[in-house]
Amino acid sequence: MKTFLQSFLGSLLAVVLALAGFFAFFMILVASMGPKPPVVPSKAVLILNLNRDLLDGNSEDDPAVAIQKAIGGDLSQDTPLPMLIQALDKASDDPKISGLFITGNLRGGGAAALLELRQALLRFEKKKSVISYNQTWGRGELYLCSGLGKIIVNSFGAIDITAPSANLMFFSKAFDKYGIQVQVTKVGKYKSAVEPFIQDQMSAENREQVRAYLEEIWNGMVSEIANGRKLEPEYIQRLANTKGLMSAIEAKDTNIVDQLAYYDEVLDELKKLAGKDATSKDFPQISIETYAKIPTAPIKSRNRIAVVVAEGTIVDGEGGSGEIGGDSLARELRALRTNSNVKAVVLRVNSPGGSAMASDVILREVIALKKEKPLVVSMGNLAASGGYWISTYADYIFAEPGTLTGSIGVFGMFPNAKKLANNHGITFDSVQLTKIGNPSLFRPMNSEEQQRAQALVDYVYSQFLEKVSDGRKINNVNAVHEIAQGRVWTGRRAVDLKLVDELGGLDVAIAHAAKLAKIEDDYRVDKPKAPQSPMERFMKAFGGSEKRKLAKIGTFDATKNELMDVAQQLRSLNDPNGIYALAPIGISIK
């Protein structure tokens, strides 16, 4: 037996060593095939595929998830919006770029992100030709491309010019069915983030605020589309009311698009733009993802303006993909505060908020940083509730007209799954020495505990009001309460209410930070870097490369992603005290 074990272990060791040797050889072989730096061909057409989400920063997966995605063929990793804008501005002055081709349908992008990208596209169009083509055009793509060169639709295609609508998923009846109870404490009649868990439809107050911000966003889009197509806004509104989804021919007849064509005909136009004739098999081109990775000549300055992206739900701790960790963001701000080369910080906030405790951990570092150097907030699509909490003490706050902000309110949510457990034969018993005990998933709160929970929520709300009053220099706390109560405002209305200082995007915020730091003529900016796809990060260990493929998203995938987003939002509810400064979640704007 001993001889057998020795023989078996020896054979096993030999196999392991052989596999290790093969793996090392594979690494060396692939490393020798390392990626080549991108090169821009002469007279290249820059390709902007809109099959993407317009995010402010990189949403990096941990290595295990990255490997799973790479093996599964999911190579999607969207270039951050600031990098797209920077690439467009750079390409507009690049003699090797002959023009821009826009195609594809957006997966997601709020009003603020769309406006910033549109402004960059308009700057590009002043210098070079733009051709846009789609088989079907959505409202968002039409908004982006109106007034940019030539808009082409497939001869058998369609144009969706319907107004945006908001759809909210409710779970209360499902919870009742399966024996889950959710006990809620909240402040603010507009604080609607808890509604999906305790109601089966929107409250009148929530419907009021949702309608108000949808109307403002839609009116802005109508104005831009009309201006770009040299039409009257009333005409666009009439088309939306009477037609909605238009055939390609209707879109051409109503002057919404310039031309009907099939893809091969569009290719001929792109060849001509690149200096090729119709008989050429291809034309020089480069994707905006690749172009964004080409390094620019560094600005030689010791003065830095750091752009910090706070994107996602605010959670207690370090946070993960799509989340803002209270501890991790606070640590990043603390490092910038002590870096003498960083003369100012721009905090780009794109968040519905989340954990009240984590929000205050971040705010503490915001206040400390502001004492040392200028801090400017640039609000993206959504900077509400906890997202506003971490912004309120900035030296200056910029937002876009369609930014959703405010939502100054607080709620506590305490789920109880006792009935669910009982239904499956599981029972509970306990010994409690005081009337008020620790919250439990398997027992409802008693009346004393509910009163105490409401008192804590009221206290956090009062703190929120005082912070806004102090940070925004609104002397009357009651005046803050009047515009708070959990209500979401657009950026344009927030300026009127003194919650925001001025309308403008990220670049305007950076310029203002330089002005506050008195370094307008001598500084460089640290912006988000272009991301690596899961395959790139997986292959980076071996020195390899990957080819990016963008796929359109289908109806079933969209539904799956919507449910996964809700699950992610539920997972993010990790405040140790169960108290949240969180804007309405789960609202899908279509």
PDB file of N, CA, C and O in Angstrom, residues 344-367:
ATOM      1  N   ALA A 344      -6.651  71.400  -7.160  1.00  0.00           N
ATOM      2  CA  ALA A 344      -8.114  71.470  -7.063  1.00  0.00           C
ATOM      3  C   ALA A 344      -8.679  70.108  -7.428  1.00  0.00           C
ATOM      4  O   ALA A 344      -8.029  69.306  -8.101  1.00  0.00           O
ATOM      5  N   VAL A 345      -9.895  69.860  -6.965  1.00  0.00           N
ATOM      6  CA  VAL A 345     -10.565  68.580  -7.230  1.00  0.00           C
ATOM      7  C   VAL A 345     -11.947  68.852  -7.807  1.00  0.00           C
ATOM      8  O   VAL A 345     -12.668  69.736  -7.325  1.00  0.00           O
ATOM      9  N   VAL A 346     -12.292  68.096  -8.855  1.00  0.00           N
ATOM     10  CA  VAL A 346     -13.648  68.118  -9.399  1.00  0.00           C
ATOM     11  C   VAL A 346     -14.270  66.767  -9.097  1.00  0.00           C
ATOM     12  O   VAL A 346     -13.766  65.730  -9.522  1.00  0.00           O
ATOM     13  N   LEU A 347     -15.339  66.778  -8.320  1.00  0.00           N
ATOM     14  CA  LEU A 347     -16.051  65.551  -7.970  1.00  0.00           C
ATOM     15  C   LEU A 347     -17.228  65.394  -8.923  1.00  0.00           C
ATOM     16  O   LEU A 347     -18.178  66.176  -8.888  1.00  0.00           O
ATOM     17  N   ARG A 348     -17.142  64.403  -9.804  1.00  0.00           N
ATOM     18  CA  ARG A 348     -18.219  64.134 -10.760  1.00  0.00           C
ATOM     19  C   ARG A 348     -19.183  63.154 -10.114  1.00  0.00           C
ATOM     20  O   ARG A 348     -18.851  61.981  -9.895  1.00  0.00           O
ATOM     21  N   VAL A 349     -20.385  63.617  -9.802  1.00  0.00           N
ATOM     22  CA  VAL A 349     -21.353  62.809  -9.073  1.00  0.00           C
ATOM     23  C   VAL A 349     -22.442  62.325 -10.028  1.00  0.00           C
ATOM     24  O   VAL A 349     -23.080  63.123 -10.710  1.00  0.00           O
ATOM     25  N   ASN A 350     -22.601  61.022 -10.076  1.00  0.00           N
ATOM     26  CA  ASN A 350     -23.669  60.406 -10.870  1.00  0.00           C
ATOM     27  C   ASN A 350     -24.249  59.281 -10.013  1.00  0.00           C
ATOM     28  O   ASN A 350     -23.943  58.110 -10.208  1.00  0.00           O
ATOM     29  N   SER A 351     -25.084  59.665  -9.046  1.00  0.00           N
ATOM     30  CA  SER A 351     -25.511  58.707  -8.028  1.00  0.00           C
ATOM     31  C   SER A 351     -26.895  59.043  -7.493  1.00  0.00           C
ATOM     32  O   SER A 351     -27.220  60.212  -7.281  1.00  0.00           O
ATOM     33  N   PRO A 352     -27.717  57.998  -7.237  1.00  0.00           N
ATOM     34  CA  PRO A 352     -29.007  58.225  -6.576  1.00  0.00           C
ATOM     35  C   PRO A 352     -28.881  58.262  -5.061  1.00  0.00           C
ATOM     36  O   PRO A 352     -29.890  58.382  -4.361  1.00  0.00           O
ATOM     37  N   GLY A 353     -27.648  58.111  -4.544  1.00  0.00           N
ATOM     38  CA  GLY A 353     -27.448  58.051  -3.108  1.00  0.00           C
ATOM     39  C   GLY A 353     -27.442  56.616  -2.618  1.00  0.00           C
ATOM     40  O   GLY A 353     -27.139  55.686  -3.359  1.00  0.00           O
ATOM     41  N   GLY A 354     -27.798  56.433  -1.354  1.00  0.00           N
ATOM     42  CA  GLY A 354     -27.785  55.099  -0.763  1.00  0.00           C
ATOM     43  C   GLY A 354     -27.660  55.189   0.740  1.00  0.00           C
ATOM     44  O   GLY A 354     -28.441  55.879   1.398  1.00  0.00           O
ATOM     45  N   SER A 355     -26.650  54.539   1.297  1.00  0.00           N
ATOM     46  CA  SER A 355     -26.442  54.505   2.736  1.00  0.00           C
ATOM     47  C   SER A 355     -26.201  55.911   3.290  1.00  0.00           C
ATOM     48  O   SER A 355     -25.326  56.636   2.822  1.00  0.00           O
ATOM     49  N   ALA A 356     -26.992  56.297   4.296  1.00  0.00           N
ATOM     50  CA  ALA A 356     -26.817  57.609   4.922  1.00  0.00           C
ATOM     51  C   ALA A 356     -25.472  57.691   5.634  1.00  0.00           C
ATOM     52  O   ALA A 356     -24.788  58.716   5.574  1.00  0.00           O
ATOM     53  N   MET A 357     -25.080  56.594   6.301  1.00  0.00           N
ATOM     54  CA  MET A 357     -23.807  56.607   7.018  1.00  0.00           C
ATOM     55  C   MET A 357     -22.638  56.749   6.052  1.00  0.00           C
ATOM     56  O   MET A 357     -21.723  57.556   6.270  1.00  0.00           O
ATOM     57  N   ALA A 358     -22.656  55.977   4.961  1.00  0.00           N
ATOM     58  CA  ALA A 358     -21.571  56.054   3.984  1.00  0.00           C
ATOM     59  C   ALA A 358     -21.520  57.441   3.340  1.00  0.00           C
ATOM     60  O   ALA A 358     -20.433  57.970   3.078  1.00  0.00           O
ATOM     61  N   SER A 359     -22.694  58.032   3.086  1.00  0.00           N
ATOM     62  CA  SER A 359     -22.735  59.379   2.502  1.00  0.00           C
ATOM     63  C   SER A 359     -22.045  60.375   3.426  1.00  0.00           C
ATOM     64  O   SER A 359     -21.317  61.265   2.974  1.00  0.00           O
ATOM     65  N   ASP A 360     -22.269  60.237   4.738  1.00  0.00           N
ATOM     66  CA  ASP A 360     -21.667  61.184   5.673  1.00  0.00           C
ATOM     67  C   ASP A 360     -20.168  60.936   5.845  1.00  0.00           C
ATOM     68  O   ASP A 360     -19.405  61.874   6.079  1.00  0.00           O
ATOM     69  N   VAL A 361     -19.738  59.680   5.705  1.00  0.00           N
ATOM     70  CA  VAL A 361     -18.296  59.372   5.717  1.00  0.00           C
ATOM     71  C   VAL A 361     -17.607  60.107   4.572  1.00  0.00           C
ATOM     72  O   VAL A 361     -16.531  60.703   4.737  1.00  0.00           O
ATOM     73  N   ILE A 362     -18.239  60.095   3.405  1.00  0.00           N
ATOM     74  CA  ILE A 362     -17.680  60.784   2.239  1.00  0.00           C
ATOM     75  C   ILE A 362     -17.707  62.295   2.456  1.00  0.00           C
ATOM     76  O   ILE A 362     -16.730  63.006   2.179  1.00  0.00           O
ATOM     77  N   LEU A 363     -18.845  62.801   2.976  1.00  0.00           N
ATOM     78  CA  LEU A 363     -18.980  64.246   3.165  1.00  0.00           C
ATOM     79  C   LEU A 363     -17.914  64.785   4.112  1.00  0.00           C
ATOM     80  O   LEU A 363     -17.420  65.903   3.922  1.00  0.00           O
ATOM     81  N   ARG A 364     -17.558  64.007   5.125  1.00  0.00           N
ATOM     82  CA  ARG A 364     -16.523  64.449   6.056  1.00  0.00           C
ATOM     83  C   ARG A 364     -15.224  64.756   5.316  1.00  0.00           C
ATOM     84  O   ARG A 364     -14.563  65.774   5.573  1.00  0.00           O
ATOM     85  N   GLU A 365     -14.861  63.897   4.361  1.00  0.00           N
ATOM     86  CA  GLU A 365     -13.635  64.120   3.587  1.00  0.00           C
ATOM     87  C   GLU A 365     -13.804  65.253   2.583  1.00  0.00           C
ATOM     88  O   GLU A 365     -12.847  65.958   2.263  1.00  0.00           O
ATOM     89  N   VAL A 366     -15.023  65.433   2.073  1.00  0.00           N
ATOM     90  CA  VAL A 366     -15.291  66.569   1.181  1.00  0.00           C
ATOM     91  C   VAL A 366     -15.040  67.881   1.928  1.00  0.00           C
ATOM     92  O   VAL A 366     -14.392  68.796   1.406  1.00  0.00           O
ATOM     93  N   ILE A 367     -15.556  67.976   3.143  1.00  0.00           N
ATOM     94  CA  ILE A 367     -15.388  69.193   3.942  1.00  0.00           C
ATOM     95  C   ILE A 367     -13.919  69.431   4.267  1.00  0.00           C
ATOM     96  O   ILE A 367     -13.411  70.559   4.162  1.00  0.00           O
TER      97      ILE A 367
END
